[in-house]
């Protein structure tokens, strides 16, 4: 069971929860808010019109360089996307380990 009532996921939680949720038919997207994609993983550039078209219940995991700004903006993201789950990536792009696998 994945807890979606949290503000942050670590990279390991993101990878593990993405696998579980997608097996249940829930879309999980890693959202780039700084126009700097993370190499080695699929990211989507922050675009409200595009994100609103994603299925209700989809999980958006937002990241910035350090994880600080994306966490501070969670209230804004949740207001913009009330039909989706919004979470921040702890540590942001700076803590992403491209060789980490779960």
mmCIF file of C-alpha atoms in Angstrom:
data_model
loop_
_atom_site.group_PDB
_atom_site.id
_atom_site.type_symbol
_atom_site.label_atom_id
_atom_site.label_comp_id
_atom_site.label_asym_id
_atom_site.label_seq_id
_atom_site.Cartn_x
_atom_site.Cartn_y
_atom_site.Cartn_z
ATOM 1 C CA UNK A 1 0.000 0.000 0.000
ATOM 2 C CA UNK A 2 1.432 3.348 -1.076
ATOM 3 C CA UNK A 3 0.845 6.377 1.166
ATOM 4 C CA UNK A 4 -0.169 9.269 -1.079
ATOM 5 C CA UNK A 5 -0.854 11.642 1.836
ATOM 6 C CA UNK A 6 2.755 12.802 2.104
ATOM 7 C CA UNK A 7 4.576 15.897 0.889
ATOM 8 C CA UNK A 8 7.824 14.241 -0.226
ATOM 9 C CA UNK A 9 9.204 11.028 -1.657
ATOM 10 C CA UNK A 10 12.875 10.117 -1.800
ATOM 11 C CA UNK A 11 14.200 8.801 -5.095
ATOM 12 C CA UNK A 12 13.942 5.260 -3.747
ATOM 13 C CA UNK A 13 10.318 5.804 -2.656
ATOM 14 C CA UNK A 14 9.539 7.324 -6.055
ATOM 15 C CA UNK A 15 10.971 4.341 -7.937
ATOM 16 C CA UNK A 16 9.322 1.775 -5.672
ATOM 17 C CA UNK A 17 5.933 3.529 -5.516
ATOM 18 C CA UNK A 18 5.913 4.180 -9.263
ATOM 19 C CA UNK A 19 6.258 0.468 -9.936
ATOM 20 C CA UNK A 20 3.474 -0.453 -7.465
ATOM 21 C CA UNK A 21 1.071 2.275 -8.598
ATOM 22 C CA UNK A 22 1.569 1.703 -12.308
ATOM 23 C CA UNK A 23 0.873 -2.017 -11.786
ATOM 24 C CA UNK A 24 -2.465 -0.847 -10.327
ATOM 25 C CA UNK A 25 -3.127 1.369 -13.362
ATOM 26 C CA UNK A 26 -2.179 4.707 -11.755
ATOM 27 C CA UNK A 27 0.027 6.988 -13.833
ATOM 28 C CA UNK A 28 3.091 8.431 -12.024
ATOM 29 C CA UNK A 29 4.944 11.315 -13.673
ATOM 30 C CA UNK A 30 8.214 13.005 -12.709
ATOM 31 C CA UNK A 31 7.710 16.729 -13.397
ATOM 32 C CA UNK A 32 10.660 18.998 -14.216
ATOM 33 C CA UNK A 33 10.016 22.524 -12.865
ATOM 34 C CA UNK A 34 13.498 23.891 -13.730
ATOM 35 C CA UNK A 35 13.857 23.010 -17.432
ATOM 36 C CA UNK A 36 16.671 20.608 -16.582
ATOM 37 C CA UNK A 37 15.663 16.979 -17.177
ATOM 38 C CA UNK A 38 17.224 14.183 -15.158
ATOM 39 C CA UNK A 39 19.219 11.926 -17.458
ATOM 40 C CA UNK A 40 18.425 8.243 -17.333
ATOM 41 C CA UNK A 41 14.769 8.642 -16.389
ATOM 42 C CA UNK A 42 11.643 9.916 -18.083
ATOM 43 C CA UNK A 43 10.632 13.431 -17.062
ATOM 44 C CA UNK A 44 7.917 15.789 -18.244
ATOM 45 C CA UNK A 45 8.416 19.571 -18.393
ATOM 46 C CA UNK A 46 6.028 21.497 -16.140
ATOM 47 C CA UNK A 47 3.109 22.654 -18.283
ATOM 48 C CA UNK A 48 -0.245 23.155 -16.510
ATOM 49 C CA UNK A 49 -2.436 22.689 -19.630
ATOM 50 C CA UNK A 50 -0.665 19.435 -20.498
ATOM 51 C CA UNK A 51 -0.751 18.161 -16.910
ATOM 52 C CA UNK A 52 -4.468 18.919 -16.524
ATOM 53 C CA UNK A 53 -5.129 16.525 -19.398
ATOM 54 C CA UNK A 54 -3.611 13.606 -17.466
ATOM 55 C CA UNK A 55 -6.115 11.120 -15.974
ATOM 56 C CA UNK A 56 -7.630 12.046 -12.599
ATOM 57 C CA UNK A 57 -5.786 10.325 -9.783
ATOM 58 C CA UNK A 58 -2.426 10.489 -11.568
ATOM 59 C CA UNK A 59 0.546 11.194 -9.302
ATOM 60 C CA UNK A 60 2.747 14.180 -10.123
ATOM 61 C CA UNK A 61 6.187 14.165 -8.491
ATOM 62 C CA UNK A 62 7.662 17.643 -8.890
ATOM 63 C CA UNK A 63 11.366 18.367 -8.661
ATOM 64 C CA UNK A 64 13.689 21.360 -8.680
ATOM 65 C CA UNK A 65 17.454 21.521 -8.050
ATOM 66 C CA UNK A 66 17.351 20.916 -4.291
ATOM 67 C CA UNK A 67 13.779 19.838 -3.549
ATOM 68 C CA UNK A 68 13.205 22.969 -1.495
ATOM 69 C CA UNK A 69 11.279 25.088 -4.018
ATOM 70 C CA UNK A 70 9.118 22.232 -5.246
ATOM 71 C CA UNK A 71 8.147 21.406 -1.661
ATOM 72 C CA UNK A 72 7.375 25.065 -0.913
ATOM 73 C CA UNK A 73 5.156 25.220 -4.026
ATOM 74 C CA UNK A 74 3.131 22.078 -3.193
ATOM 75 C CA UNK A 75 0.167 24.156 -2.013
ATOM 76 C CA UNK A 76 0.167 25.982 -5.369
ATOM 77 C CA UNK A 77 0.483 22.703 -7.324
ATOM 78 C CA UNK A 78 -2.315 21.070 -5.337
ATOM 79 C CA UNK A 79 -4.596 24.059 -5.982
ATOM 80 C CA UNK A 80 -3.838 23.917 -9.736
ATOM 81 C CA UNK A 81 -4.306 20.138 -9.964
ATOM 82 C CA UNK A 82 -7.052 19.196 -7.477
ATOM 83 C CA UNK A 83 -7.819 15.925 -9.284
ATOM 84 C CA UNK A 84 -4.230 14.720 -9.059
ATOM 85 C CA UNK A 85 -1.822 13.776 -6.290
ATOM 86 C CA UNK A 86 1.090 16.232 -5.957
ATOM 87 C CA UNK A 87 4.319 15.257 -4.207
ATOM 88 C CA UNK A 88 7.807 16.795 -4.104
ATOM 89 C CA UNK A 89 10.998 14.831 -4.799
ATOM 90 C CA UNK A 90 13.154 15.092 -1.659
ATOM 91 C CA UNK A 91 16.599 16.463 -2.504
ATOM 92 C CA UNK A 92 15.500 17.300 -6.041
ATOM 93 C CA UNK A 93 17.735 16.831 -9.026
ATOM 94 C CA UNK A 94 20.853 17.300 -6.906
ATOM 95 C CA UNK A 95 20.301 14.084 -4.955
ATOM 96 C CA UNK A 96 19.206 11.925 -7.899
ATOM 97 C CA UNK A 97 21.420 8.855 -8.246
ATOM 98 C CA UNK A 98 21.267 7.594 -11.823
ATOM 99 C CA UNK A 99 22.484 4.113 -10.832
ATOM 100 C CA UNK A 100 19.937 3.591 -8.038
ATOM 101 C CA UNK A 101 17.525 0.770 -8.827
ATOM 102 C CA UNK A 102 14.854 -0.891 -6.718
#
